Coordinates of C-alpha atoms and ligand atoms in Angstrom, one line a residue:
M1 CA -15.5 0.3 28.4
K2 CA -15.7 -2.1 25.6
V3 CA -13.8 -2.2 22.3
L4 CA -15.0 -4.4 19.4
A5 CA -12.1 -5.1 17.1
N6 CA -14.3 -6.5 14.3
D7 CA -11.6 -7.1 11.8
G8 CA -9.0 -8.1 14.4
V9 CA -6.3 -6.2 16.2
S10 CA -2.7 -7.1 17.2
Q11 CA -2.0 -8.7 20.6
S12 CA 0.2 -5.7 21.5
G13 CA -2.8 -3.4 20.9
I14 CA -5.1 -5.7 23.0
N15 CA -2.5 -5.7 25.8
A16 CA -2.2 -1.9 25.9
L17 CA -6.0 -1.5 26.0
E18 CA -6.5 -4.2 28.7
A19 CA -3.8 -2.6 30.8
A20 CA -5.8 0.6 30.6
G21 CA -8.9 -1.2 31.8
Y22 CA -10.7 -1.7 28.5
E23 CA -12.4 -5.0 27.5
V24 CA -11.4 -6.0 24.0
I25 CA -13.7 -8.2 22.0
T26 CA -12.2 -9.8 18.8
T27 CA -15.3 -11.6 17.6
T28 CA -16.0 -10.9 13.9
V29 CA -19.6 -9.9 13.8
A30 CA -21.4 -10.1 10.4
Q31 CA -22.1 -6.7 8.9
E32 CA -25.9 -7.1 9.2
Q33 CA -25.7 -8.1 12.9
L34 CA -23.3 -5.4 13.8
Q35 CA -25.9 -2.8 15.0
N36 CA -27.6 -5.3 17.4
Y37 CA -24.3 -6.5 18.7
I38 CA -23.0 -3.0 19.4
N39 CA -26.2 -2.1 21.2
D40 CA -26.6 -5.3 23.1
N41 CA -23.0 -5.2 24.4
D42 CA -22.8 -1.4 24.9
I43 CA -19.7 -1.1 22.7
S44 CA -17.9 2.3 22.9
V45 CA -15.2 1.8 20.3
L46 CA -15.5 0.0 17.0
L47 CA -12.2 -0.9 15.4
V48 CA -12.2 -2.0 11.7
R49 CA -9.7 -2.6 8.9
S50 CA -11.1 -2.7 5.4
A51 CA -13.7 -5.4 5.7
T52 CA -16.3 -3.9 8.0
T53 CA -18.2 -0.8 6.7
V54 CA -19.4 1.9 9.0
R55 CA -22.2 3.9 7.2
Q56 CA -24.7 6.5 8.3
D57 CA -27.4 4.1 9.5
L58 CA -25.0 2.2 11.8
I59 CA -23.7 5.6 13.2
D60 CA -27.3 6.8 13.8
N61 CA -28.5 3.6 15.4
C62 CA -25.6 2.9 17.8
P63 CA -25.6 5.7 20.4
S64 CA -23.1 4.0 22.6
L65 CA -20.3 4.5 20.0
K66 CA -17.8 7.1 20.8
I67 CA -14.8 6.2 18.6
I68 CA -14.5 4.5 15.2
G69 CA -11.0 3.4 14.5
R70 CA -9.5 2.2 11.2
G71 CA -6.3 0.1 11.5
G72 CA -4.5 1.4 8.4
V73 CA -4.8 4.4 6.1
G74 CA -7.7 4.5 3.7
M75 CA -11.1 5.3 5.3
D76 CA -13.3 4.6 2.2
N77 CA -15.3 2.1 4.3
I78 CA -16.3 4.7 6.9
D79 CA -18.6 7.7 6.6
V80 CA -16.0 9.9 8.2
A81 CA -17.5 13.3 7.8
Y82 CA -21.0 12.1 8.9
A83 CA -19.6 10.3 12.0
R84 CA -17.6 13.5 13.0
S85 CA -20.7 15.6 12.5
K86 CA -22.5 13.4 15.0
G87 CA -19.7 14.0 17.6
L88 CA -17.9 10.7 17.1
H89 CA -14.1 10.5 17.0
V90 CA -12.7 8.8 13.8
I91 CA -9.1 7.7 14.1
N92 CA -6.7 5.9 11.9
T93 CA -3.0 4.9 11.8
P94 CA -1.6 6.6 8.6
A95 CA 2.1 6.0 9.3
A96 CA 2.1 2.5 10.8
S97 CA 2.5 0.6 7.6
S98 CA 4.6 2.9 5.4
H99 CA 7.8 1.0 5.7
S100 CA 6.1 -2.4 5.1
V101 CA 4.6 -1.2 1.9
A102 CA 7.9 0.3 0.8
E103 CA 9.7 -3.1 1.5
L104 CA 7.0 -4.9 -0.5
V105 CA 7.7 -2.6 -3.5
F106 CA 11.4 -3.5 -3.3
G107 CA 10.6 -7.1 -2.9
H108 CA 8.8 -6.9 -6.3
F109 CA 11.6 -4.7 -7.8
Y110 CA 14.4 -7.1 -6.9
G111 CA 12.3 -10.0 -8.1
L112 CA 11.3 -8.4 -11.4
A113 CA 14.9 -7.3 -12.1
R114 CA 16.0 -10.9 -11.9
F115 CA 12.8 -12.6 -13.3
L116 CA 12.1 -14.3 -9.9
H117 CA 8.4 -13.9 -10.6
N118 CA 8.8 -16.1 -13.7
A119 CA 11.5 -18.4 -12.4
N120 CA 9.2 -19.3 -9.5
R121 CA 6.4 -20.1 -11.9
D122 CA 8.6 -22.2 -14.2
M123 CA 11.0 -24.1 -11.9
P124 CA 8.3 -26.4 -10.4
L125 CA 7.2 -27.3 -13.9
E126 CA 10.4 -27.4 -15.9
G127 CA 13.3 -27.0 -13.5
D128 CA 14.3 -30.6 -13.9
S129 CA 13.6 -31.1 -17.7
N130 CA 14.6 -27.7 -19.0
F131 CA 17.1 -26.2 -16.5
K132 CA 19.5 -24.9 -19.2
K133 CA 16.6 -23.3 -21.2
L134 CA 15.4 -21.5 -18.1
K135 CA 18.9 -20.4 -17.1
K136 CA 19.2 -18.8 -20.6
A137 CA 15.8 -17.3 -20.4
Y138 CA 16.5 -15.5 -17.2
A139 CA 20.1 -14.5 -17.9
K140 CA 19.6 -10.9 -18.7
G141 CA 18.8 -9.6 -15.2
T142 CA 19.6 -6.1 -14.0
E143 CA 20.9 -4.6 -10.8
L144 CA 19.1 -1.8 -9.0
K145 CA 22.3 -0.1 -7.8
G146 CA 23.1 2.9 -10.0
K147 CA 19.6 3.0 -11.5
T148 CA 17.1 5.8 -11.2
L149 CA 14.1 5.3 -8.9
G150 CA 11.1 7.5 -9.8
V151 CA 8.5 8.1 -7.1
I152 CA 5.1 9.5 -8.0
G153 CA 3.4 10.7 -4.8
F154 CA 6.1 11.8 -2.2
G155 CA 4.1 11.4 1.0
R156 CA 4.7 8.9 3.8
I157 CA 5.1 5.7 1.7
G158 CA 6.7 7.5 -1.2
Q159 CA 9.4 8.8 1.1
A160 CA 9.8 5.4 2.8
T161 CA 10.3 3.8 -0.6
A162 CA 12.8 6.6 -1.6
K163 CA 14.9 5.8 1.6
I164 CA 15.2 2.1 0.6
G165 CA 16.2 3.2 -2.9
L166 CA 18.9 5.5 -1.5
G167 CA 20.1 2.6 0.7
A168 CA 20.2 0.4 -2.4
G169 CA 22.5 2.8 -4.2
M170 CA 19.8 4.3 -6.5
K171 CA 19.4 7.9 -7.7
V172 CA 16.0 9.0 -6.4
I173 CA 13.7 11.5 -8.2
A174 CA 10.1 12.3 -7.2
F175 CA 7.0 14.1 -8.3
D176 CA 4.3 15.4 -5.9
P177 CA 2.2 18.5 -6.7
F178 CA 1.9 19.3 -3.0
I179 CA 5.4 18.7 -1.8
E180 CA 8.3 20.8 -3.0
K181 CA 11.1 19.0 -1.2
A182 CA 11.7 16.5 1.6
N183 CA 14.5 15.8 3.9
L184 CA 15.1 12.0 4.2
E185 CA 17.0 10.7 7.1
L186 CA 18.5 7.2 6.7
E187 CA 19.2 5.5 10.0
F188 CA 21.7 2.7 10.3
F189 CA 22.0 -0.1 12.8
D190 CA 24.9 1.5 14.6
G191 CA 23.2 4.9 15.1
Q192 CA 24.8 6.6 12.1
K193 CA 22.5 8.9 10.2
V194 CA 22.7 10.3 6.7
N195 CA 20.5 13.0 5.4
F196 CA 19.3 13.6 1.8
D197 CA 17.4 16.6 0.6
I198 CA 15.2 15.6 -2.4
A199 CA 13.5 18.4 -4.4
T200 CA 10.5 17.2 -6.4
I201 CA 10.6 17.7 -10.2
S202 CA 7.8 17.5 -12.9
K203 CA 5.8 14.4 -13.5
E204 CA 7.0 14.3 -17.1
D205 CA 10.6 14.4 -16.0
V206 CA 10.2 11.6 -13.5
L207 CA 8.4 9.5 -16.2
K208 CA 11.2 10.2 -18.7
Q209 CA 14.1 9.4 -16.4
A210 CA 13.0 6.6 -14.2
D211 CA 14.3 3.1 -14.7
F212 CA 12.1 1.9 -11.8
L213 CA 8.9 3.7 -11.2
T214 CA 6.6 3.4 -8.1
L215 CA 3.3 5.0 -7.3
H216 CA 2.3 6.2 -3.9
V217 CA -0.7 8.5 -4.5
P218 CA -4.2 8.4 -2.9
A219 CA -7.2 7.1 -4.9
Q220 CA -8.5 9.9 -7.1
K221 CA -11.0 10.6 -9.8
D222 CA -8.7 10.2 -12.8
Y223 CA -6.0 7.8 -13.6
V224 CA -2.6 9.1 -12.5
I225 CA -0.9 6.7 -15.1
D226 CA -2.8 6.4 -18.3
E227 CA -1.8 5.9 -22.0
K228 CA -0.3 9.4 -22.2
E229 CA 1.9 8.8 -19.2
F230 CA 3.0 5.4 -20.4
N231 CA 4.1 7.0 -23.7
Q232 CA 6.3 9.4 -21.7
M233 CA 8.2 6.7 -19.9
K234 CA 11.6 5.3 -20.7
D235 CA 11.5 2.2 -22.8
G236 CA 11.8 -0.9 -20.7
V237 CA 10.9 0.7 -17.3
I238 CA 10.0 -1.6 -14.4
M239 CA 7.1 -0.2 -12.4
A240 CA 5.0 -1.0 -9.3
N241 CA 1.6 0.0 -8.0
A242 CA 1.1 -0.6 -4.3
A243 CA -1.1 2.5 -3.9
R244 CA -4.7 1.9 -4.9
G245 CA -6.5 0.1 -7.7
G246 CA -7.7 2.7 -10.2
V247 CA -4.5 4.8 -10.1
I248 CA -3.2 3.0 -13.1
N249 CA -5.3 2.3 -16.2
E250 CA -4.9 -1.5 -16.2
I251 CA -5.8 -1.8 -19.9
A252 CA -3.2 0.8 -20.9
L253 CA -0.7 -1.1 -18.6
V254 CA -1.2 -4.4 -20.5
K255 CA -0.7 -2.6 -23.8
A256 CA 2.5 -0.9 -22.5
L257 CA 3.7 -4.4 -21.5
E258 CA 2.9 -5.8 -24.9
K259 CA 4.8 -3.0 -26.6
G260 CA 7.8 -3.4 -24.3
K261 CA 7.4 0.2 -23.1
V262 CA 7.1 -1.3 -19.7
A263 CA 9.4 -4.3 -19.4
R264 CA 7.8 -5.7 -16.3
A265 CA 5.5 -4.5 -13.5
A266 CA 4.3 -5.3 -10.0
L267 CA 0.7 -4.9 -8.8
D268 CA -0.4 -5.2 -5.2
V269 CA -3.7 -3.4 -5.8
F270 CA -6.3 -3.8 -8.5
E271 CA -9.2 -2.0 -10.1
K272 CA -11.4 -5.0 -9.4
E273 CA -10.7 -6.3 -5.9
P274 CA -11.2 -9.0 -4.8
Q275 CA -11.5 -10.4 -8.3
P276 CA -8.8 -8.8 -10.4
E277 CA -9.0 -9.2 -14.2
I278 CA -7.8 -12.6 -15.4
Q279 CA -5.6 -10.9 -18.1
L280 CA -3.6 -9.4 -15.2
L281 CA -3.4 -12.6 -13.2
M282 CA -2.2 -14.7 -16.2
N283 CA 0.3 -12.1 -17.5
S284 CA 3.8 -13.4 -17.1
A285 CA 5.3 -9.9 -17.1
L286 CA 3.5 -9.1 -13.9
S287 CA 4.6 -9.8 -10.3
L288 CA 1.5 -10.0 -8.2
T289 CA 0.5 -9.8 -4.6
P290 CA -3.1 -9.8 -3.1
H291 CA -3.0 -6.3 -1.5
T292 CA -0.5 -7.3 1.2
G293 CA 1.6 -4.1 1.3
A294 CA 0.8 -3.5 4.9
A295 CA 0.6 -7.1 5.9
T296 CA 3.6 -7.6 8.2
N297 CA 3.7 -8.4 11.9
E298 CA 5.5 -5.2 12.6
A299 CA 3.0 -3.0 10.8
Q300 CA 0.1 -4.8 12.5
D301 CA 1.8 -4.4 15.9
R302 CA 2.3 -0.7 15.3
I303 CA -1.3 -0.3 14.1
G304 CA -2.7 -1.9 17.3
V305 CA -0.5 0.1 19.6
E306 CA -1.2 3.4 17.8
L307 CA -4.9 2.8 17.9
A308 CA -4.7 1.9 21.6
D309 CA -2.7 5.0 22.4
Q310 CA -5.2 7.2 20.6
I311 CA -8.3 5.6 22.3
I312 CA -6.7 5.9 25.7
S313 CA -5.8 9.6 25.1
I314 CA -9.4 10.4 23.9
L315 CA -11.4 8.4 26.5
G316 CA -8.9 8.2 29.3
Ligands
NAD1 N1 -0.7 -1.7 -0.7 C1 -1.1 -1.5 0.6 O1 -1.4 -2.4 1.3 C2 -1.2 -0.1 1.1 C3 -1.1 0.1 2.5 C4 -1.2 1.4 3.0 C5 -1.5 2.5 2.1 N2 -1.6 2.2 0.7 C6 -1.9 3.3 -0.2 O2 -0.7 4.0 -0.5 C7 -1.0 5.3 -0.9 C8 -0.1 6.4 -0.3 O3 -0.2 6.3 1.1 P1 0.6 7.4 2.0 O4 0.4 7.0 3.4 O5 2.0 7.6 1.5 O6 -0.2 8.7 1.7 P2 0.2 10.2 1.9 O7 -1.0 11.1 2.0 O8 1.3 10.3 3.0 O9 1.0 10.6 0.5 C9 0.3 10.6 -0.7 C10 1.0 11.7 -1.5 O10 0.5 11.7 -2.9 C11 0.5 13.1 -3.3 N3 -0.4 13.1 -4.5 C12 -1.7 13.2 -4.5 N4 -2.2 13.2 -5.8 C13 -1.0 13.1 -6.6 C14 -0.8 13.0 -8.0 N5 -1.8 13.0 -8.8 N6 0.5 12.9 -8.4 C15 1.5 12.8 -7.6 N7 1.3 12.9 -6.2 C16 0.1 13.0 -5.7 C17 0.0 13.9 -2.1 O11 0.4 15.2 -2.2 C18 0.7 13.2 -1.0 O12 2.0 13.8 -0.7 C19 -2.5 5.5 -0.6 O13 -3.2 5.3 -1.8 C20 -2.8 4.4 0.3 O14 -4.2 4.0 0.2 C21 -1.5 1.0 0.2

């Protein structure tokens, strides 16, 4: 049977599928040629990430397809309910990248706490002529240890982020309307384990108490953080959005940064991808990444292997 990994798949995933007798094709077929390619090559499994879209017409016109697989979490690019109504299996890998996203958030937090995002912009330009000025400008850094980490959305990534916070010596508080409490197990290199029970509290309390605030909610109709929520935050909070563009009102964020309500912030996701607002890109209070939360070798390996395991267990 043939698997078309149209947006790529890790070598470990290819190895697992080939060992089970599948042929894996990693050509990237253009969206408008996909239907013909799938039919001409009798493709059984179509694997995508976020680039390729799988809509009703493709599902209707490709009878050889048995499985649509999304390497990652969000399935906005696939007509999932329709595919399932036509008897196709739709699979994804929701847990594979949680730790990678959590580490990216902490990369941003440690950077923001010590102005690395600015120092890295300024040192190439002024590091030789204005060293002392820059040293003074970035003198008022803060530590994360002992601070309060607020997590909004306490699912897979929220909990992975909380674990890193606990490991960093932070107090962790969380809000999630659907989760009352979670048991977090921190594992150490020598096999020791430490357990923490964290009961969620109200959104307002998290916003009021957090020194560092991170969002891990799914995309939804309304903003989760809008002007009202910014006003409830502690003055000088450092925050991060590595969830989805549209979860934070970006205009309200820029205002909150201007007022100093939010001291600095990190964005990995944007309302307008792939062309974020220039006001965000040029804002020196922001630490920015181009939606790379899940982009680690380890996460991509886990995604490939998890997809392969699921395909093999469905099709044999
Ligand atoms: N930056 C990246 O590259 C990247 C990678 C993977 C996932 N993500 C995104 O991260 C987000 C979280 O993913 P996950 O795997 O942790 O999902 P998850 O489903 O495990 O957890 C999401 C949690 O948010 C809670 N929630 C829903 N609405 C809420 C609200 N209004 N306020 C507070 N909590 C709310 C849910 O109850 C759930 O527990 C998703 O938006 C996902 O698309 C981003």
